[in-house]
Amino acid sequence: MTAFHDLMAFQRETEALAQIAGRLGWDQETMMPAGAAQQRGEEMAAIEGVLHARRTDPRVGDWLARAEAPDAAGARALSLIARAYGRNAAVPSRLASEIARVTSVAQGIWAEARARDDVAHFLPTLERVVALVHERGQALAAAGYGRGEAYDALLDDYEPEATAEGIAAIFGRMRPRLVALREAILGADRHPAPLAGRFAEVRQIGLARDLASAFGYDWTRGRLDLAVHPFSSGSGNDVRITTRVVETEPFNCFYSTIHEVGHAAYELAIDPAHLLTPLGSGVSMGVHESQSRIYENQLGRSRAFTHWLHGQMRAVFGDFGVESPEAFYRAVNRVQSGFIRTEADEVHYNLHIMMRFDLERALFAGRLAVSDLEDAWNTRFARDFGVAVDRPAHGMLQDVHWSVGLFGYFPTYALGNVYAGCLHKAMRADLPDLDGALALGEARPATEWLREKVQRHGGLMKPADLIARACGVAPTEVPLLDYLEAKFRAIYAL
């Protein structure tokens, strides 16, 4: 055996254990009894301790020093292992285990606080999570990651080589056009009517399953369950999705499902040769979000696909108050200043992300205390969206991310939208007849294009390089903004 093969065998076991940890997290969000929360925290801390020990094992460093890659894929795998080894070695084992334990318990406390609209119930836990994650960011920064900045070091977990400064520059270019479009839409003479009525949970779930199938979800390697906050979990041959149901808001269920199918499709399409290797999962969260957002928005909310979905709605729910496919298309794409990020229209969505990004940076720069976060959120929301937050569940308690320590994650949603805009432009150039298939509820031409251009490669390329290769040009926010302006100016007759 060579050093390369010894290292890859060791890494395969580590990747398998990480998948087990992920399955524990999936169970906690979907099926675990509430009374098991404290015990699950100990279980998560224990497995994180094992994983951290493996990821910092001195033998990994020795193998890396002696390993010779047999090909380009092997060289990329070695690069990713070396990067992960350095980052993990910079974080004390005690800290890694404590973050796993605290964030596992914090999920339940957050869910309770959200259900009770009780920020005070969550604040002590959130303060502990922020302190631990900040300590981790500082440890990484001290080791030279993130250009010496704690928040950049955390951001690098989710979008390698991205910086807060770079993201702020992108957001600075996006905001003026988004705000101008938003103001024009809200001042328009014609506004689509919202959907009204009740839509039974069992029928929503049935149609959600049909939508997942329409986008190619492989039911032999996945399943659909309910969760407080929809997510996708797993990689390789076990990738599960969740959704949520509000009987008065079926679009929530349908488009959350399509979104998570985008994530799952990415993981399921990766070349099987990369299974349980560093190349066997999505290369970054920005690229991951590009898949979920293009499935959900450019494809799922397109005129062609919504015309088909209108017929499915009538078949499942009967006369639900929207007579024509075109009126349904406008209802699906209705723009309004809503509270909930996951339910936000395409125009407002990135403004939600920009707000969270600024709040996170302020927290980690010491300019904002956790105890002042609710007031800061509510003040900023009123300024950006023109409405006052009516309850904490519609404000700072709406997202699960902070309870599980995912600071630096939110910006990748907007980067995903930027990447999706580039991919959509290239896809339309390659597939001029795409709308004909979407009008029949057939997304296969688009999903096969994405599988070939993006998904099958897994972690083989750097994020920006992967998108540039797929599109033929370096990624930029311009295609996304052009798409949004063309679409919504037509819908609102601007």
Short mmCIF file of C-alpha atoms in Angstrom, two decimals:
data_model
loop_
_atom_site.label_atom_id
_atom_site.label_comp_id
_atom_site.label_asym_id
_atom_site.label_seq_id
_atom_site.Cartn_x
_atom_site.Cartn_y
_atom_site.Cartn_z
CA MET A 1 0.00 0.00 0.00
CA THR A 2 1.19 3.53 -0.77
CA ALA A 3 0.76 6.61 1.42
CA PHE A 4 -1.92 7.86 -0.99
CA HIS A 5 -3.97 4.66 -0.71
CA ASP A 6 -3.53 4.47 3.08
CA LEU A 7 -4.74 8.06 3.38
CA MET A 8 -7.74 7.53 1.10
CA ALA A 9 -8.77 4.37 3.00
CA PHE A 10 -8.58 6.29 6.28
CA GLN A 11 -10.50 9.19 4.74
CA ARG A 12 -13.23 6.85 3.50
CA GLU A 13 -13.92 5.73 7.07
CA THR A 14 -13.94 9.34 8.27
CA GLU A 15 -16.42 10.31 5.54
CA ALA A 16 -18.65 7.36 6.50
CA LEU A 17 -18.64 8.42 10.16
CA ALA A 18 -19.53 11.97 9.12
CA GLN A 19 -22.52 10.60 7.24
CA ILE A 20 -23.63 8.80 10.43
CA ALA A 21 -23.37 12.09 12.32
CA GLY A 22 -25.49 13.70 9.63
CA ARG A 23 -28.11 11.00 9.98
CA LEU A 24 -28.31 11.71 13.71
CA GLY A 25 -28.98 15.34 12.85
CA TRP A 26 -31.66 14.37 10.34
CA ASP A 27 -33.35 12.18 12.94
CA GLN A 28 -33.27 14.99 15.49
CA GLU A 29 -35.09 17.34 13.11
CA THR A 30 -37.70 14.84 11.90
CA MET A 31 -38.41 11.90 14.21
CA MET A 32 -36.53 12.11 17.52
CA PRO A 33 -38.76 12.37 20.60
CA ALA A 34 -38.45 15.73 22.32
CA GLY A 35 -37.35 14.16 25.58
CA ALA A 36 -34.19 12.79 23.96
CA ALA A 37 -32.66 16.21 23.26
CA GLN A 38 -30.11 16.24 26.09
CA GLN A 39 -28.98 12.70 25.37
CA ARG A 40 -28.69 13.46 21.65
CA GLY A 41 -26.45 16.37 22.55
CA GLU A 42 -24.08 13.99 24.32
CA GLU A 43 -24.22 11.58 21.38
CA MET A 44 -23.41 14.34 18.91
CA ALA A 45 -20.54 15.56 21.09
CA ALA A 46 -19.15 12.02 21.31
CA ILE A 47 -19.17 11.39 17.57
CA GLU A 48 -17.76 14.87 16.90
CA GLY A 49 -14.93 14.01 19.28
CA VAL A 50 -14.19 10.87 17.28
CA LEU A 51 -14.36 12.76 13.99
CA HIS A 52 -12.14 15.57 15.23
CA ALA A 53 -9.57 13.05 16.46
CA ARG A 54 -9.52 11.39 13.04
CA ARG A 55 -9.38 14.69 11.17
CA THR A 56 -6.37 15.79 13.23
CA ASP A 57 -4.66 12.39 13.47
CA PRO A 58 -0.86 12.91 13.00
CA ARG A 59 -0.87 10.04 10.51
CA VAL A 60 -2.88 12.25 8.13
CA GLY A 61 -0.08 14.79 8.14
CA ASP A 62 2.49 12.05 7.56
CA TRP A 63 0.51 10.53 4.68
CA LEU A 64 0.02 13.95 3.11
CA ALA A 65 3.78 14.57 3.24
CA ARG A 66 4.50 11.28 1.44
CA ALA A 67 1.46 10.84 -0.82
CA GLU A 68 1.78 11.08 -4.59
CA ALA A 69 -1.47 11.56 -6.48
CA PRO A 70 -2.05 9.15 -9.38
CA ASP A 71 -4.08 11.68 -11.38
CA ALA A 72 -5.72 15.13 -11.31
CA ALA A 73 -8.65 13.88 -9.23
CA GLY A 74 -6.25 12.44 -6.69
CA ALA A 75 -4.34 15.71 -6.54
CA ARG A 76 -7.55 17.62 -5.89
CA ALA A 77 -8.51 15.13 -3.15
CA LEU A 78 -5.12 15.62 -1.48
CA SER A 79 -5.57 19.38 -1.65
CA LEU A 80 -8.98 19.19 0.04
CA ILE A 81 -7.72 16.79 2.73
CA ALA A 82 -4.74 19.06 3.46
CA ARG A 83 -7.02 22.08 3.73
CA ALA A 84 -9.41 20.29 6.08
CA TYR A 85 -6.52 18.87 8.12
CA GLY A 86 -5.04 22.30 8.67
CA ARG A 87 -8.36 23.85 9.63
CA ASN A 88 -9.29 21.04 12.01
CA ALA A 89 -5.86 21.03 13.64
CA ALA A 90 -6.32 24.73 14.39
CA VAL A 91 -9.43 24.02 16.51
CA PRO A 92 -8.99 22.34 19.92
CA SER A 93 -10.80 19.03 20.29
CA ARG A 94 -12.50 20.32 23.43
CA LEU A 95 -13.98 23.22 21.47
CA ALA A 96 -15.15 21.08 18.55
CA SER A 97 -16.97 18.67 20.89
CA GLU A 98 -18.50 21.48 22.94
CA ILE A 99 -19.84 23.20 19.83
CA ALA A 100 -21.42 19.92 18.71
CA ARG A 101 -23.00 19.35 22.13
CA VAL A 102 -24.29 22.89 22.63
CA THR A 103 -25.67 23.34 19.11
CA SER A 104 -27.45 20.00 19.27
CA VAL A 105 -29.30 21.07 22.41
CA ALA A 106 -29.73 24.62 21.07
CA GLN A 107 -31.84 23.38 18.16
CA GLY A 108 -34.55 22.24 20.54
CA ILE A 109 -34.39 25.40 22.62
CA TRP A 110 -34.67 27.50 19.46
CA ALA A 111 -37.70 25.48 18.29
CA GLU A 112 -39.39 26.00 21.68
CA ALA A 113 -38.65 29.73 21.66
CA ARG A 114 -39.92 30.06 18.10
CA ALA A 115 -43.14 28.24 18.93
CA ARG A 116 -43.65 30.46 22.00
CA ASP A 117 -42.45 33.71 20.38
CA ASP A 118 -40.10 34.02 23.33
CA VAL A 119 -36.72 35.52 22.43
CA ALA A 120 -35.64 35.62 26.07
CA HIS A 121 -35.93 31.83 26.24
CA PHE A 122 -33.34 31.52 23.46
CA LEU A 123 -30.91 34.37 24.19
CA PRO A 124 -28.73 32.65 26.85
CA THR A 125 -28.25 29.68 24.53
CA LEU A 126 -27.56 31.89 21.53
CA GLU A 127 -24.97 33.85 23.52
CA ARG A 128 -23.21 30.57 24.30
CA VAL A 129 -23.32 29.46 20.65
CA VAL A 130 -21.97 32.80 19.41
CA ALA A 131 -19.16 32.73 21.98
CA LEU A 132 -18.12 29.20 21.00
CA VAL A 133 -18.27 29.86 17.26
CA HIS A 134 -16.39 33.12 17.72
CA GLU A 135 -13.69 31.22 19.61
CA ARG A 136 -13.48 28.78 16.72
CA GLY A 137 -13.24 31.62 14.21
CA GLN A 138 -10.46 33.23 16.22
CA ALA A 139 -8.56 29.93 16.37
CA LEU A 140 -8.80 29.56 12.60
CA ALA A 141 -7.82 33.18 12.04
CA ALA A 142 -4.80 32.78 14.31
CA ALA A 143 -3.72 29.86 12.16
CA GLY A 144 -3.85 32.06 9.06
CA TYR A 145 -7.27 31.18 7.69
CA GLY A 146 -9.70 33.83 6.54
CA ARG A 147 -6.92 36.38 6.06
CA GLY A 148 -6.68 36.65 9.82
CA GLU A 149 -10.32 37.68 10.36
CA ALA A 150 -12.60 35.46 12.46
CA TYR A 151 -15.71 36.01 10.33
CA ASP A 152 -13.81 35.40 7.08
CA ALA A 153 -12.44 32.18 8.57
CA LEU A 154 -16.00 31.03 9.30
CA LEU A 155 -17.24 32.07 5.86
CA ASP A 156 -14.44 29.98 4.36
CA ASP A 157 -16.13 26.88 5.81
CA TYR A 158 -19.00 27.27 3.37
CA GLU A 159 -17.53 29.13 0.39
CA PRO A 160 -13.78 28.51 0.13
CA GLU A 161 -11.72 31.59 -0.72
CA ALA A 162 -14.68 33.97 -0.34
CA THR A 163 -14.24 36.99 1.92
CA ALA A 164 -16.68 39.28 3.67
CA GLU A 165 -15.15 42.22 1.81
CA GLY A 166 -15.72 40.55 -1.55
CA ILE A 167 -19.28 39.58 -0.71
CA ALA A 168 -20.01 43.08 0.56
CA ALA A 169 -18.83 44.43 -2.80
CA ILE A 170 -21.18 42.10 -4.69
CA PHE A 171 -24.06 43.08 -2.41
CA GLY A 172 -23.20 46.73 -2.89
CA ARG A 173 -23.59 46.33 -6.64
CA MET A 174 -26.80 44.31 -6.32
CA ARG A 175 -28.67 46.42 -3.79
CA PRO A 176 -29.39 49.54 -5.92
CA ARG A 177 -30.95 47.57 -8.78
CA LEU A 178 -32.91 45.32 -6.40
CA VAL A 179 -34.25 48.26 -4.41
CA ALA A 180 -35.18 50.17 -7.57
CA LEU A 181 -37.01 47.12 -8.94
CA ARG A 182 -38.75 46.56 -5.61
CA GLU A 183 -39.95 50.16 -5.44
CA ALA A 184 -41.20 50.08 -9.02
CA ILE A 185 -43.14 46.88 -8.39
CA LEU A 186 -44.72 48.05 -5.15
CA GLY A 187 -45.82 51.22 -6.92
CA ALA A 188 -47.33 49.38 -9.89
CA ASP A 189 -51.00 49.68 -10.79
CA ARG A 190 -51.51 45.94 -11.21
CA HIS A 191 -50.86 43.43 -8.43
CA PRO A 192 -51.63 39.69 -8.59
CA ALA A 193 -54.18 38.42 -6.09
CA PRO A 194 -52.80 36.13 -3.37
CA LEU A 195 -53.90 32.54 -3.09
CA ALA A 196 -56.83 32.08 -0.68
CA GLY A 197 -58.45 29.10 1.05
CA ARG A 198 -57.24 25.99 2.83
CA PHE A 199 -55.30 23.19 1.21
CA ALA A 200 -55.29 19.89 3.12
CA GLU A 201 -51.92 18.68 4.38
CA VAL A 202 -52.21 15.20 2.93
CA ARG A 203 -52.95 16.59 -0.53
CA GLN A 204 -50.10 19.10 -0.31
CA ILE A 205 -47.68 16.31 0.55
CA GLY A 206 -48.99 14.20 -2.33
CA LEU A 207 -48.44 17.00 -4.82
CA ALA A 208 -45.06 17.81 -3.26
CA ARG A 209 -44.00 14.24 -3.98
CA ASP A 210 -45.16 14.63 -7.58
CA LEU A 211 -43.11 17.81 -7.89
CA ALA A 212 -40.04 16.06 -6.50
CA SER A 213 -40.52 13.33 -9.09
CA ALA A 214 -40.94 15.90 -11.87
CA PHE A 215 -37.49 17.26 -10.99
CA GLY A 216 -35.95 13.80 -11.00
CA TYR A 217 -35.66 12.99 -7.29
CA ASP A 218 -34.57 9.38 -6.87
CA TRP A 219 -36.96 7.83 -4.35
CA THR A 220 -34.86 4.64 -4.12
CA ARG A 221 -32.12 6.76 -2.49
CA GLY A 222 -34.18 9.31 -0.59
CA ARG A 223 -37.35 10.16 1.30
CA LEU A 224 -39.53 13.16 2.14
CA ASP A 225 -40.40 14.11 5.72
CA LEU A 226 -41.69 17.12 7.63
CA ALA A 227 -39.45 19.50 9.60
CA VAL A 228 -39.76 22.89 11.29
CA HIS A 229 -37.20 24.29 8.83
CA PRO A 230 -36.88 22.43 5.48
CA PHE A 231 -33.47 20.96 4.69
CA SER A 232 -31.67 18.28 2.69
CA SER A 233 -29.36 15.79 4.38
CA GLY A 234 -26.80 13.27 3.20
CA SER A 235 -24.72 12.45 0.16
CA GLY A 236 -23.91 9.49 -2.03
CA ASN A 237 -26.75 6.99 -2.06
CA ASP A 238 -28.77 8.30 0.89
CA VAL A 239 -29.96 11.89 0.44
CA ARG A 240 -33.13 12.85 2.30
CA ILE A 241 -35.29 15.94 1.97
CA THR A 242 -37.82 17.65 4.21
CA THR A 243 -40.57 20.22 3.76
CA ARG A 244 -43.18 21.91 5.90
CA VAL A 245 -46.91 22.43 5.52
CA VAL A 246 -49.12 25.42 6.26
CA GLU A 247 -52.64 24.65 5.07
CA THR A 248 -53.28 28.24 3.96
CA GLU A 249 -49.94 28.58 2.12
CA PRO A 250 -49.33 25.63 -0.22
CA PHE A 251 -46.59 27.40 -2.17
CA ASN A 252 -44.49 27.17 1.00
CA CYS A 253 -44.61 23.38 0.84
CA PHE A 254 -44.26 23.07 -2.93
CA TYR A 255 -41.34 25.40 -3.45
CA SER A 256 -39.53 24.30 -0.30
CA THR A 257 -39.73 20.78 -1.70
CA ILE A 258 -38.40 21.78 -5.13
CA HIS A 259 -35.62 23.77 -3.44
CA GLU A 260 -34.50 20.80 -1.36
CA VAL A 261 -34.72 18.51 -4.38
CA GLY A 262 -32.16 20.81 -6.03
CA HIS A 263 -29.78 20.19 -3.13
CA ALA A 264 -30.47 16.47 -3.15
CA ALA A 265 -30.11 16.15 -6.92
CA TYR A 266 -26.63 17.64 -6.70
CA GLU A 267 -25.46 15.08 -4.15
CA LEU A 268 -27.16 12.16 -5.90
CA ALA A 269 -25.64 13.03 -9.29
CA ILE A 270 -21.99 13.15 -8.19
CA ASP A 271 -19.79 10.61 -9.99
CA PRO A 272 -20.02 7.35 -7.98
CA ALA A 273 -16.22 7.07 -8.23
CA HIS A 274 -16.05 9.91 -5.70
CA LEU A 275 -18.29 8.20 -3.11
CA LEU A 276 -16.99 8.68 0.46
CA THR A 277 -14.05 10.78 -0.71
CA PRO A 278 -13.43 14.53 -0.35
CA LEU A 279 -14.75 14.87 -3.93
CA GLY A 280 -18.02 13.10 -3.11
CA SER A 281 -20.07 16.09 -1.99
CA GLY A 282 -20.95 19.55 -3.25
CA VAL A 283 -17.93 21.80 -3.64
CA SER A 284 -19.40 24.74 -1.70
CA MET A 285 -22.65 25.97 -0.27
CA GLY A 286 -22.80 28.73 -2.90
CA VAL A 287 -22.73 26.13 -5.68
CA HIS A 288 -25.17 24.00 -3.70
CA GLU A 289 -27.57 26.94 -3.44
CA SER A 290 -27.21 27.58 -7.15
CA GLN A 291 -28.78 24.19 -7.74
CA SER A 292 -31.62 24.58 -5.24
CA ARG A 293 -32.40 28.14 -6.35
CA ILE A 294 -32.39 27.42 -10.08
CA TYR A 295 -34.67 24.42 -9.51
CA GLU A 296 -37.00 26.49 -7.33
CA ASN A 297 -37.03 29.79 -9.22
CA GLN A 298 -35.80 29.93 -12.81
CA LEU A 299 -37.36 26.51 -13.49
CA GLY A 300 -40.06 25.98 -10.86
CA ARG A 301 -41.48 29.52 -11.01
CA SER A 302 -41.17 29.88 -14.78
CA ARG A 303 -44.25 30.67 -16.84
CA ALA A 304 -44.05 27.31 -18.61
CA PHE A 305 -43.77 25.18 -15.48
CA THR A 306 -46.38 27.10 -13.47
CA HIS A 307 -48.86 26.70 -16.33
CA TRP A 308 -48.42 22.94 -15.93
CA LEU A 309 -48.58 23.19 -12.12
CA HIS A 310 -51.89 25.07 -12.39
CA GLY A 311 -53.42 21.98 -13.97
CA GLN A 312 -52.00 19.77 -11.24
CA MET A 313 -53.46 22.06 -8.57
CA ARG A 314 -56.89 21.86 -10.16
CA ALA A 315 -56.64 18.07 -10.35
CA VAL A 316 -55.70 17.78 -6.67
CA PHE A 317 -57.69 20.63 -5.08
CA GLY A 318 -60.49 21.27 -7.57
CA ASP A 319 -61.52 24.86 -8.15
CA PHE A 320 -59.08 26.70 -5.88
CA GLY A 321 -59.91 30.23 -6.99
CA VAL A 322 -57.37 30.87 -9.75
CA GLU A 323 -58.98 30.28 -13.12
CA SER A 324 -56.22 30.74 -15.67
CA PRO A 325 -52.65 29.43 -15.90
CA GLU A 326 -51.41 32.97 -16.50
CA ALA A 327 -53.12 34.30 -13.37
CA PHE A 328 -51.55 31.40 -11.49
CA TYR A 329 -48.09 32.30 -12.83
CA ARG A 330 -48.54 35.83 -11.52
CA ALA A 331 -49.79 34.54 -8.15
CA VAL A 332 -46.76 32.25 -7.77
CA ASN A 333 -44.48 35.21 -8.49
CA ARG A 334 -46.36 37.80 -6.45
CA VAL A 335 -44.00 40.36 -4.86
CA GLN A 336 -44.67 41.56 -1.33
CA SER A 337 -42.70 42.61 1.75
CA GLY A 338 -43.07 39.40 3.74
CA PHE A 339 -41.36 38.49 6.98
CA ILE A 340 -40.08 34.99 6.16
CA ARG A 341 -36.91 34.51 4.13
CA THR A 342 -37.79 31.03 2.89
CA GLU A 343 -41.11 32.32 1.58
CA ALA A 344 -39.67 35.51 0.06
CA ASP A 345 -40.16 36.30 -3.61
CA GLU A 346 -37.14 36.51 -5.87
CA VAL A 347 -36.95 40.30 -5.65
CA HIS A 348 -36.88 40.47 -1.85
CA TYR A 349 -34.91 37.30 -1.12
CA ASN A 350 -31.42 38.74 -1.45
CA LEU A 351 -32.37 41.72 0.72
CA HIS A 352 -33.10 39.22 3.51
CA ILE A 353 -29.62 37.75 3.07
CA MET A 354 -27.93 41.15 3.03
CA MET A 355 -29.56 42.02 6.33
CA ARG A 356 -28.41 38.80 8.01
CA PHE A 357 -24.92 39.20 6.59
CA ASP A 358 -24.58 42.68 8.06
CA LEU A 359 -25.89 41.54 11.45
CA GLU A 360 -23.48 38.61 11.54
CA ARG A 361 -20.51 40.80 10.71
CA ALA A 362 -21.53 43.24 13.44
CA LEU A 363 -21.81 40.39 15.99
CA PHE A 364 -18.36 39.03 15.22
CA ALA A 365 -16.74 42.45 15.03
CA GLY A 366 -18.03 43.24 18.52
CA ARG A 367 -20.27 46.07 17.30
CA LEU A 368 -23.48 44.22 18.25
CA ALA A 369 -24.28 42.24 21.40
CA VAL A 370 -26.49 39.16 21.24
CA SER A 371 -28.79 40.83 23.78
CA ASP A 372 -29.37 43.66 21.29
CA LEU A 373 -29.88 41.43 18.27
CA GLU A 374 -33.68 41.48 18.30
CA ASP A 375 -33.83 45.28 18.33
CA ALA A 376 -31.18 45.49 15.61
CA TRP A 377 -33.09 42.96 13.49
CA ASN A 378 -36.43 44.75 13.88
CA THR A 379 -34.96 48.18 13.16
CA ARG A 380 -33.14 46.99 10.05
CA PHE A 381 -36.14 45.01 8.81
CA ALA A 382 -38.47 47.99 9.06
CA ARG A 383 -35.94 50.09 7.14
CA ASP A 384 -35.34 47.53 4.38
CA PHE A 385 -38.83 46.10 3.97
CA GLY A 386 -41.12 48.92 5.06
CA VAL A 387 -43.06 46.88 7.62
CA ALA A 388 -42.61 46.27 11.34
CA VAL A 389 -41.88 42.75 12.59
CA ASP A 390 -45.05 41.59 14.31
CA ARG A 391 -43.67 38.62 16.28
CA PRO A 392 -40.30 37.01 17.00
CA ALA A 393 -41.13 33.90 14.97
CA HIS A 394 -41.38 36.26 11.99
CA GLY A 395 -38.16 37.99 13.05
CA MET A 396 -34.87 36.79 14.51
CA LEU A 397 -36.29 33.41 15.55
CA GLN A 398 -37.37 32.35 12.06
CA ASP A 399 -34.14 30.66 10.92
CA VAL A 400 -32.49 27.60 12.42
CA HIS A 401 -28.98 28.55 11.27
CA TRP A 402 -27.77 30.55 14.26
CA SER A 403 -28.94 27.94 16.76
CA VAL A 404 -26.73 25.34 15.07
CA GLY A 405 -23.76 27.70 14.78
CA LEU A 406 -23.87 28.27 11.02
CA PHE A 407 -22.42 31.77 11.04
CA GLY A 408 -21.03 32.69 7.63
CA TYR A 409 -23.55 30.42 5.92
CA PHE A 410 -26.21 32.99 4.97
CA PRO A 411 -24.13 34.84 2.32
CA THR A 412 -23.91 31.62 0.31
CA TYR A 413 -27.65 31.84 -0.40
CA ALA A 414 -27.13 35.07 -2.31
CA LEU A 415 -23.98 33.73 -3.99
CA GLY A 416 -26.11 30.75 -5.03
CA ASN A 417 -28.58 33.12 -6.65
CA VAL A 418 -25.73 34.84 -8.51
CA TYR A 419 -24.39 31.49 -9.73
CA ALA A 420 -27.92 30.37 -10.67
CA GLY A 421 -28.38 33.50 -12.77
CA CYS A 422 -25.23 32.68 -14.73
CA LEU A 423 -26.19 29.03 -15.15
CA HIS A 424 -29.72 29.91 -16.27
CA LYS A 425 -28.43 32.24 -18.99
CA ALA A 426 -26.07 29.55 -20.30
CA MET A 427 -28.74 26.85 -20.04
CA ARG A 428 -31.24 28.87 -22.06
CA ALA A 429 -28.65 29.40 -24.78
CA ASP A 430 -28.00 25.65 -24.96
CA LEU A 431 -31.68 24.58 -24.61
CA PRO A 432 -33.82 26.93 -26.74
CA ASP A 433 -36.82 24.56 -26.51
CA LEU A 434 -36.71 24.17 -22.73
CA ASP A 435 -40.08 25.85 -22.15
CA GLY A 436 -41.80 23.24 -24.27
CA ALA A 437 -40.66 20.51 -21.89
CA LEU A 438 -41.41 22.54 -18.74
CA ALA A 439 -44.95 23.20 -19.98
CA LEU A 440 -45.47 19.43 -19.83
CA GLY A 441 -44.09 19.22 -16.29
CA GLU A 442 -40.88 17.72 -17.69
CA ALA A 443 -37.75 19.23 -16.18
CA ARG A 444 -35.41 16.56 -17.47
CA PRO A 445 -33.63 18.64 -20.16
CA ALA A 446 -32.71 21.23 -17.54
CA THR A 447 -31.76 18.75 -14.82
CA GLU A 448 -29.64 16.71 -17.22
CA TRP A 449 -27.85 19.90 -18.35
CA LEU A 450 -27.12 20.79 -14.71
CA ARG A 451 -26.05 17.24 -13.93
CA GLU A 452 -23.52 17.28 -16.76
CA LYS A 453 -22.27 20.85 -16.30
CA VAL A 454 -22.19 21.04 -12.49
CA GLN A 455 -23.44 18.19 -10.38
CA ARG A 456 -21.45 15.15 -11.50
CA HIS A 457 -18.15 16.89 -10.75
CA GLY A 458 -18.70 17.07 -6.98
CA GLY A 459 -15.66 18.69 -5.38
CA LEU A 460 -13.37 18.25 -8.39
CA MET A 461 -13.03 22.00 -9.09
CA LYS A 462 -13.02 25.23 -7.11
CA PRO A 463 -16.47 26.87 -6.90
CA ALA A 464 -15.90 29.87 -9.18
CA ASP A 465 -13.94 27.71 -11.63
CA LEU A 466 -16.79 25.20 -11.82
CA ILE A 467 -19.37 27.90 -12.60
CA ALA A 468 -17.06 29.58 -15.12
CA ARG A 469 -16.48 26.26 -16.88
CA ALA A 470 -20.22 25.55 -17.02
CA CYS A 471 -21.11 29.02 -18.31
CA GLY A 472 -18.10 29.91 -20.43
CA VAL A 473 -17.53 33.16 -18.49
CA ALA A 474 -16.56 34.14 -14.96
CA PRO A 475 -19.57 34.43 -12.60
CA THR A 476 -21.08 37.88 -12.06
CA GLU A 477 -24.31 39.23 -10.57
CA VAL A 478 -25.41 40.84 -13.87
CA PRO A 479 -27.29 37.86 -15.40
CA LEU A 480 -29.32 37.43 -12.19
CA LEU A 481 -30.29 41.10 -12.06
CA ASP A 482 -31.11 41.19 -15.79
CA TYR A 483 -33.32 38.10 -15.37
CA LEU A 484 -35.16 39.57 -12.38
CA GLU A 485 -35.80 42.90 -14.11
CA ALA A 486 -37.05 41.30 -17.32
CA LYS A 487 -39.32 38.84 -15.52
CA PHE A 488 -40.93 41.17 -13.01
CA ARG A 489 -41.23 44.19 -15.26
CA ALA A 490 -43.27 41.98 -17.58
CA ILE A 491 -45.43 40.57 -14.78
CA TYR A 492 -46.15 44.03 -13.35
CA ALA A 493 -46.36 45.82 -16.72
CA LEU A 494 -43.64 48.29 -15.69
#
